[in-house]
JSON list of C-alpha atoms in Angstrom, two decimals:
[
{"chain": "A", "resi": 25, "resn": "MET", "atom": "CA", "xyz": [1.06, 57.35, -88.39]},
{"chain": "A", "resi": 26, "resn": "ARG", "atom": "CA", "xyz": [4.13, 59.29, -87.30]},
{"chain": "A", "resi": 27, "resn": "PRO", "atom": "CA", "xyz": [6.01, 62.46, -88.31]},
{"chain": "A", "resi": 28, "resn": "GLY", "atom": "CA", "xyz": [8.27, 61.98, -91.29]},
{"chain": "A", "resi": 29, "resn": "VAL", "atom": "CA", "xyz": [6.04, 59.44, -93.05]},
{"chain": "A", "resi": 30, "resn": "GLU", "atom": "CA", "xyz": [5.83, 60.24, -96.75]},
{"chain": "A", "resi": 31, "resn": "LEU", "atom": "CA", "xyz": [2.58, 59.72, -98.64]},
{"chain": "A", "resi": 32, "resn": "PRO", "atom": "CA", "xyz": [2.84, 58.02, -102.03]},
{"chain": "A", "resi": 33, "resn": "PRO", "atom": "CA", "xyz": [2.81, 60.56, -104.87]},
{"chain": "A", "resi": 34, "resn": "LEU", "atom": "CA", "xyz": [-0.35, 61.10, -106.94]},
{"chain": "A", "resi": 35, "resn": "THR", "atom": "CA", "xyz": [0.10, 61.95, -110.62]},
{"chain": "A", "resi": 36, "resn": "ILE", "atom": "CA", "xyz": [-2.71, 63.97, -112.16]},
{"chain": "A", "resi": 37, "resn": "PRO", "atom": "CA", "xyz": [-2.84, 64.64, -115.90]},
{"chain": "A", "resi": 38, "resn": "VAL", "atom": "CA", "xyz": [-3.92, 68.27, -116.33]},
{"chain": "A", "resi": 39, "resn": "THR", "atom": "CA", "xyz": [-6.44, 68.08, -119.15]},
{"chain": "A", "resi": 40, "resn": "ARG", "atom": "CA", "xyz": [-8.57, 70.80, -120.67]},
{"chain": "A", "resi": 41, "resn": "THR", "atom": "CA", "xyz": [-11.61, 68.83, -119.52]},
{"chain": "A", "resi": 42, "resn": "LEU", "atom": "CA", "xyz": [-10.36, 68.70, -115.90]},
{"chain": "A", "resi": 43, "resn": "ILE", "atom": "CA", "xyz": [-9.74, 72.45, -115.87]},
{"chain": "A", "resi": 44, "resn": "VAL", "atom": "CA", "xyz": [-13.14, 73.36, -117.37]},
{"chain": "A", "resi": 45, "resn": "ALA", "atom": "CA", "xyz": [-15.08, 70.78, -115.33]},
{"chain": "A", "resi": 46, "resn": "GLY", "atom": "CA", "xyz": [-13.42, 71.92, -112.09]},
{"chain": "A", "resi": 47, "resn": "ALA", "atom": "CA", "xyz": [-14.25, 75.55, -112.81]},
{"chain": "A", "resi": 48, "resn": "LEU", "atom": "CA", "xyz": [-17.87, 74.72, -113.64]},
{"chain": "A", "resi": 49, "resn": "ALA", "atom": "CA", "xyz": [-18.27, 72.43, -110.62]},
{"chain": "A", "resi": 50, "resn": "SER", "atom": "CA", "xyz": [-17.03, 75.21, -108.33]},
{"chain": "A", "resi": 51, "resn": "ARG", "atom": "CA", "xyz": [-19.23, 77.80, -110.11]},
{"chain": "A", "resi": 52, "resn": "ASP", "atom": "CA", "xyz": [-16.19, 79.77, -111.25]},
{"chain": "A", "resi": 53, "resn": "TYR", "atom": "CA", "xyz": [-17.26, 81.16, -114.62]},
{"chain": "A", "resi": 54, "resn": "GLN", "atom": "CA", "xyz": [-14.23, 83.38, -115.18]},
{"chain": "A", "resi": 55, "resn": "ASP", "atom": "CA", "xyz": [-13.36, 83.07, -118.84]},
{"chain": "A", "resi": 56, "resn": "VAL", "atom": "CA", "xyz": [-9.66, 82.32, -118.17]},
{"chain": "A", "resi": 57, "resn": "HIS", "atom": "CA", "xyz": [-10.74, 78.87, -116.95]},
{"chain": "A", "resi": 58, "resn": "HIS", "atom": "CA", "xyz": [-12.68, 77.84, -120.06]},
{"chain": "A", "resi": 59, "resn": "ASP", "atom": "CA", "xyz": [-12.01, 80.22, -123.00]},
{"chain": "A", "resi": 60, "resn": "ALA", "atom": "CA", "xyz": [-8.49, 79.91, -124.46]},
{"chain": "A", "resi": 61, "resn": "GLU", "atom": "CA", "xyz": [-8.86, 83.03, -126.63]},
{"chain": "A", "resi": 62, "resn": "ALA", "atom": "CA", "xyz": [-9.99, 85.16, -123.68]},
{"chain": "A", "resi": 63, "resn": "ALA", "atom": "CA", "xyz": [-7.15, 83.74, -121.56]},
{"chain": "A", "resi": 64, "resn": "ARG", "atom": "CA", "xyz": [-4.62, 84.72, -124.25]},
{"chain": "A", "resi": 65, "resn": "GLU", "atom": "CA", "xyz": [-6.13, 88.23, -124.48]},
{"chain": "A", "resi": 66, "resn": "LYS", "atom": "CA", "xyz": [-5.49, 88.55, -120.74]},
{"chain": "A", "resi": 67, "resn": "GLY", "atom": "CA", "xyz": [-1.84, 87.48, -121.05]},
{"chain": "A", "resi": 68, "resn": "SER", "atom": "CA", "xyz": [-2.02, 83.74, -120.37]},
{"chain": "A", "resi": 69, "resn": "PRO", "atom": "CA", "xyz": [-0.86, 81.24, -122.97]},
{"chain": "A", "resi": 70, "resn": "ASP", "atom": "CA", "xyz": [-3.97, 79.09, -122.39]},
{"chain": "A", "resi": 71, "resn": "ILE", "atom": "CA", "xyz": [-6.75, 78.42, -119.88]},
{"chain": "A", "resi": 72, "resn": "PHE", "atom": "CA", "xyz": [-5.54, 77.48, -116.40]},
{"chain": "A", "resi": 73, "resn": "MET", "atom": "CA", "xyz": [-6.84, 75.61, -113.36]},
{"chain": "A", "resi": 74, "resn": "ASN", "atom": "CA", "xyz": [-8.65, 77.57, -110.66]},
{"chain": "A", "resi": 75, "resn": "ILE", "atom": "CA", "xyz": [-7.72, 77.40, -106.99]},
{"chain": "A", "resi": 76, "resn": "LEU", "atom": "CA", "xyz": [-10.92, 75.59, -106.00]},
{"chain": "A", "resi": 77, "resn": "THR", "atom": "CA", "xyz": [-10.07, 72.69, -108.31]},
{"chain": "A", "resi": 78, "resn": "THR", "atom": "CA", "xyz": [-6.57, 72.57, -106.87]},
{"chain": "A", "resi": 79, "resn": "ASN", "atom": "CA", "xyz": [-8.04, 72.63, -103.35]},
{"chain": "A", "resi": 80, "resn": "GLY", "atom": "CA", "xyz": [-10.31, 69.71, -104.26]},
{"chain": "A", "resi": 81, "resn": "LEU", "atom": "CA", "xyz": [-7.41, 67.71, -105.69]},
{"chain": "A", "resi": 82, "resn": "VAL", "atom": "CA", "xyz": [-5.34, 68.31, -102.55]},
{"chain": "A", "resi": 83, "resn": "GLY", "atom": "CA", "xyz": [-8.31, 67.14, -100.46]},
{"chain": "A", "resi": 84, "resn": "ARG", "atom": "CA", "xyz": [-8.69, 64.05, -102.63]},
{"chain": "A", "resi": 85, "resn": "TYR", "atom": "CA", "xyz": [-5.00, 63.29, -102.22]},
{"chain": "A", "resi": 86, "resn": "ILE", "atom": "CA", "xyz": [-5.29, 63.35, -98.43]},
{"chain": "A", "resi": 87, "resn": "THR", "atom": "CA", "xyz": [-8.59, 61.44, -98.20]},
{"chain": "A", "resi": 88, "resn": "ASP", "atom": "CA", "xyz": [-7.34, 58.78, -100.60]},
{"chain": "A", "resi": 89, "resn": "HIS", "atom": "CA", "xyz": [-4.47, 58.17, -98.17]},
{"chain": "A", "resi": 90, "resn": "PHE", "atom": "CA", "xyz": [-6.28, 58.42, -94.82]},
{"chain": "A", "resi": 91, "resn": "GLY", "atom": "CA", "xyz": [-9.49, 56.71, -95.93]},
{"chain": "A", "resi": 92, "resn": "PRO", "atom": "CA", "xyz": [-13.20, 57.43, -96.16]},
{"chain": "A", "resi": 93, "resn": "ARG", "atom": "CA", "xyz": [-13.70, 58.12, -92.45]},
{"chain": "A", "resi": 94, "resn": "CYS", "atom": "CA", "xyz": [-11.18, 60.96, -92.25]},
{"chain": "A", "resi": 95, "resn": "VAL", "atom": "CA", "xyz": [-12.20, 64.61, -91.98]},
{"chain": "A", "resi": 96, "resn": "LEU", "atom": "CA", "xyz": [-10.23, 67.51, -93.39]},
{"chain": "A", "resi": 97, "resn": "ARG", "atom": "CA", "xyz": [-9.98, 69.94, -90.48]},
{"chain": "A", "resi": 98, "resn": "LYS", "atom": "CA", "xyz": [-7.96, 72.66, -92.19]},
{"chain": "A", "resi": 99, "resn": "VAL", "atom": "CA", "xyz": [-6.57, 73.13, -95.69]},
{"chain": "A", "resi": 100, "resn": "ALA", "atom": "CA", "xyz": [-4.09, 76.00, -96.10]},
{"chain": "A", "resi": 101, "resn": "ILE", "atom": "CA", "xyz": [-2.65, 76.28, -99.61]},
{"chain": "A", "resi": 102, "resn": "ARG", "atom": "CA", "xyz": [-0.93, 78.80, -101.88]},
{"chain": "A", "resi": 103, "resn": "LEU", "atom": "CA", "xyz": [-0.71, 78.67, -105.64]},
{"chain": "A", "resi": 104, "resn": "GLY", "atom": "CA", "xyz": [2.46, 79.17, -107.63]},
{"chain": "A", "resi": 105, "resn": "ALA", "atom": "CA", "xyz": [3.00, 78.11, -111.26]},
{"chain": "A", "resi": 106, "resn": "PRO", "atom": "CA", "xyz": [-0.28, 77.73, -113.20]},
{"chain": "A", "resi": 107, "resn": "ASN", "atom": "CA", "xyz": [-1.63, 74.33, -114.24]},
{"chain": "A", "resi": 108, "resn": "TYR", "atom": "CA", "xyz": [-2.11, 74.46, -118.03]},
{"chain": "A", "resi": 109, "resn": "PRO", "atom": "CA", "xyz": [-3.68, 71.77, -120.23]},
{"chain": "A", "resi": 110, "resn": "GLY", "atom": "CA", "xyz": [-1.23, 69.12, -121.37]},
{"chain": "A", "resi": 111, "resn": "ASP", "atom": "CA", "xyz": [0.92, 69.28, -118.24]},
{"chain": "A", "resi": 112, "resn": "THR", "atom": "CA", "xyz": [1.02, 66.83, -115.34]},
{"chain": "A", "resi": 113, "resn": "MET", "atom": "CA", "xyz": [0.84, 67.69, -111.65]},
{"chain": "A", "resi": 114, "resn": "VAL", "atom": "CA", "xyz": [2.41, 65.37, -109.08]},
{"chain": "A", "resi": 115, "resn": "LEU", "atom": "CA", "xyz": [1.14, 65.77, -105.52]},
{"chain": "A", "resi": 116, "resn": "ARG", "atom": "CA", "xyz": [3.45, 64.73, -102.69]},
{"chain": "A", "resi": 117, "resn": "GLY", "atom": "CA", "xyz": [2.97, 64.84, -98.95]},
{"chain": "A", "resi": 118, "resn": "ALA", "atom": "CA", "xyz": [4.81, 64.22, -95.70]},
{"chain": "A", "resi": 119, "resn": "VAL", "atom": "CA", "xyz": [3.43, 64.06, -92.17]},
{"chain": "A", "resi": 120, "resn": "ASP", "atom": "CA", "xyz": [4.75, 66.96, -90.06]},
{"chain": "A", "resi": 121, "resn": "GLU", "atom": "CA", "xyz": [2.86, 66.40, -86.79]},
{"chain": "A", "resi": 122, "resn": "VAL", "atom": "CA", "xyz": [0.63, 63.78, -85.17]},
{"chain": "A", "resi": 123, "resn": "ALA", "atom": "CA", "xyz": [-1.45, 64.35, -82.03]},
{"chain": "A", "resi": 124, "resn": "ASP", "atom": "CA", "xyz": [-4.79, 63.15, -80.62]},
{"chain": "A", "resi": 125, "resn": "GLY", "atom": "CA", "xyz": [-6.13, 61.52, -83.78]},
{"chain": "A", "resi": 126, "resn": "THR", "atom": "CA", "xyz": [-5.03, 64.30, -86.12]},
{"chain": "A", "resi": 127, "resn": "ALA", "atom": "CA", "xyz": [-2.09, 64.78, -88.43]},
{"chain": "A", "resi": 128, "resn": "VAL", "atom": "CA", "xyz": [-0.66, 67.83, -90.17]},
{"chain": "A", "resi": 129, "resn": "VAL", "atom": "CA", "xyz": [0.53, 66.93, -93.66]},
{"chain": "A", "resi": 130, "resn": "ARG", "atom": "CA", "xyz": [2.78, 69.20, -95.73]},
{"chain": "A", "resi": 131, "resn": "VAL", "atom": "CA", "xyz": [1.65, 69.00, -99.37]},
{"chain": "A", "resi": 132, "resn": "THR", "atom": "CA", "xyz": [3.29, 70.12, -102.61]},
{"chain": "A", "resi": 133, "resn": "GLY", "atom": "CA", "xyz": [2.07, 69.83, -106.17]},
{"chain": "A", "resi": 134, "resn": "GLU", "atom": "CA", "xyz": [4.62, 70.22, -108.92]},
{"chain": "A", "resi": 135, "resn": "ASN", "atom": "CA", "xyz": [4.11, 70.61, -112.67]},
{"chain": "A", "resi": 136, "resn": "GLY", "atom": "CA", "xyz": [6.45, 71.28, -115.59]},
{"chain": "A", "resi": 137, "resn": "LEU", "atom": "CA", "xyz": [6.77, 74.94, -114.59]},
{"chain": "A", "resi": 138, "resn": "GLY", "atom": "CA", "xyz": [7.55, 74.37, -110.90]},
{"chain": "A", "resi": 139, "resn": "HIS", "atom": "CA", "xyz": [5.47, 74.29, -107.72]},
{"chain": "A", "resi": 140, "resn": "HIS", "atom": "CA", "xyz": [1.78, 74.72, -108.53]},
{"chain": "A", "resi": 141, "resn": "VAL", "atom": "CA", "xyz": [0.60, 74.35, -104.92]},
{"chain": "A", "resi": 142, "resn": "THR", "atom": "CA", "xyz": [2.22, 74.29, -101.49]},
{"chain": "A", "resi": 143, "resn": "GLY", "atom": "CA", "xyz": [0.60, 74.11, -98.09]},
{"chain": "A", "resi": 144, "resn": "THR", "atom": "CA", "xyz": [-0.58, 72.02, -95.19]},
{"chain": "A", "resi": 145, "resn": "VAL", "atom": "CA", "xyz": [-3.64, 69.92, -94.45]},
{"chain": "A", "resi": 146, "resn": "THR", "atom": "CA", "xyz": [-4.80, 69.00, -90.96]},
{"chain": "A", "resi": 147, "resn": "VAL", "atom": "CA", "xyz": [-6.72, 65.73, -91.06]},
{"chain": "A", "resi": 148, "resn": "ALA", "atom": "CA", "xyz": [-8.52, 63.72, -88.38]},
{"chain": "A", "resi": 149, "resn": "TRP", "atom": "CA", "xyz": [-9.22, 60.02, -88.89]},
{"chain": "A", "resi": 150, "resn": "ASP", "atom": "CA", "xyz": [-10.88, 56.83, -87.60]},
{"chain": "A", "resi": 151, "resn": "GLY", "atom": "CA", "xyz": [-13.35, 58.26, -85.14]},
{"chain": "A", "resi": 152, "resn": "GLY", "atom": "CA", "xyz": [-10.73, 60.27, -83.21]},
{"chain": "A", "resi": 153, "resn": "ALA", "atom": "CA", "xyz": [-11.02, 64.03, -83.49]},
{"chain": "A", "resi": 154, "resn": "ALA", "atom": "CA", "xyz": [-13.02, 63.51, -86.70]},
{"chain": "A", "resi": 155, "resn": "ALA", "atom": "CA", "xyz": [-16.02, 62.44, -84.62]},
{"chain": "A", "resi": 156, "resn": "VAL", "atom": "CA", "xyz": [-16.02, 65.58, -82.45]},
{"chain": "A", "resi": 157, "resn": "ASP", "atom": "CA", "xyz": [-17.91, 67.67, -85.01]},
{"chain": "A", "resi": 158, "resn": "GLY", "atom": "CA", "xyz": [-18.53, 67.71, -88.73]},
{"chain": "A", "resi": 159, "resn": "GLY", "atom": "CA", "xyz": [-17.18, 71.21, -89.33]},
{"chain": "A", "resi": 160, "resn": "ALA", "atom": "CA", "xyz": [-14.08, 71.88, -91.38]},
{"chain": "A", "resi": 161, "resn": "THR", "atom": "CA", "xyz": [-12.35, 75.04, -92.43]},
{"chain": "A", "resi": 162, "resn": "ALA", "atom": "CA", "xyz": [-10.40, 75.61, -95.62]},
{"chain": "A", "resi": 163, "resn": "VAL", "atom": "CA", "xyz": [-7.82, 78.38, -95.75]},
{"chain": "A", "resi": 164, "resn": "VAL", "atom": "CA", "xyz": [-6.82, 79.27, -99.29]},
{"chain": "A", "resi": 165, "resn": "GLY", "atom": "CA", "xyz": [-4.09, 81.81, -99.96]},
{"chain": "A", "resi": 166, "resn": "GLY", "atom": "CA", "xyz": [-4.34, 83.10, -96.40]},
{"chain": "A", "resi": 167, "resn": "ALA", "atom": "CA", "xyz": [-8.11, 83.80, -96.45]},
{"chain": "A", "resi": 168, "resn": "VAL", "atom": "CA", "xyz": [-10.81, 81.61, -94.93]},
{"chain": "A", "resi": 169, "resn": "THR", "atom": "CA", "xyz": [-13.06, 80.49, -97.76]},
{"chain": "A", "resi": 170, "resn": "LEU", "atom": "CA", "xyz": [-15.41, 77.89, -96.32]},
{"chain": "A", "resi": 171, "resn": "ASP", "atom": "CA", "xyz": [-16.90, 77.30, -92.90]},
{"chain": "A", "resi": 172, "resn": "GLY", "atom": "CA", "xyz": [-18.07, 73.70, -92.75]},
{"chain": "A", "resi": 173, "resn": "GLU", "atom": "CA", "xyz": [-20.36, 74.33, -89.77]},
{"chain": "A", "resi": 174, "resn": "ASP", "atom": "CA", "xyz": [-22.93, 76.24, -91.78]},
{"chain": "A", "resi": 175, "resn": "GLY", "atom": "CA", "xyz": [-21.79, 75.50, -95.33]},
{"chain": "A", "resi": 176, "resn": "GLY", "atom": "CA", "xyz": [-21.67, 79.20, -96.17]},
{"chain": "A", "resi": 177, "resn": "ALA", "atom": "CA", "xyz": [-18.86, 81.42, -97.31]},
{"chain": "A", "resi": 178, "resn": "ALA", "atom": "CA", "xyz": [-16.96, 83.18, -94.54]},
{"chain": "A", "resi": 179, "resn": "ALA", "atom": "CA", "xyz": [-15.90, 86.79, -94.80]}
]
């Protein structure tokens, strides 16, 4: 692994089922993620994917590439254009940095409206820094949302 290496793209069909299932799995019961009429009343043309589903898909993209023994050390993403049912999101990544068993990967996810997600993921693999501890931190939209050391939400 070296800086500049591009990960193969991952194409994800954005289905109504994916959006609703992701919201339910992440316990996000906001109506804009499962009720098209409520979403339209709030100004959206349809339901749209929540950030936790996007975060999970970005994580899947990285772990699919680095393998089952890798550990996500930090995920820092920002959302842009919404993911609506019927669209397709293509995730792409490129390695920015490599040091001591970790890599920083710049990730983008594009749909028919533009960039849905942009950010970076720091990943450790193959018993290197991944074996130091099991904790991981996800940074979403600039705010820490998960502290892997205790599994609880961080303030």
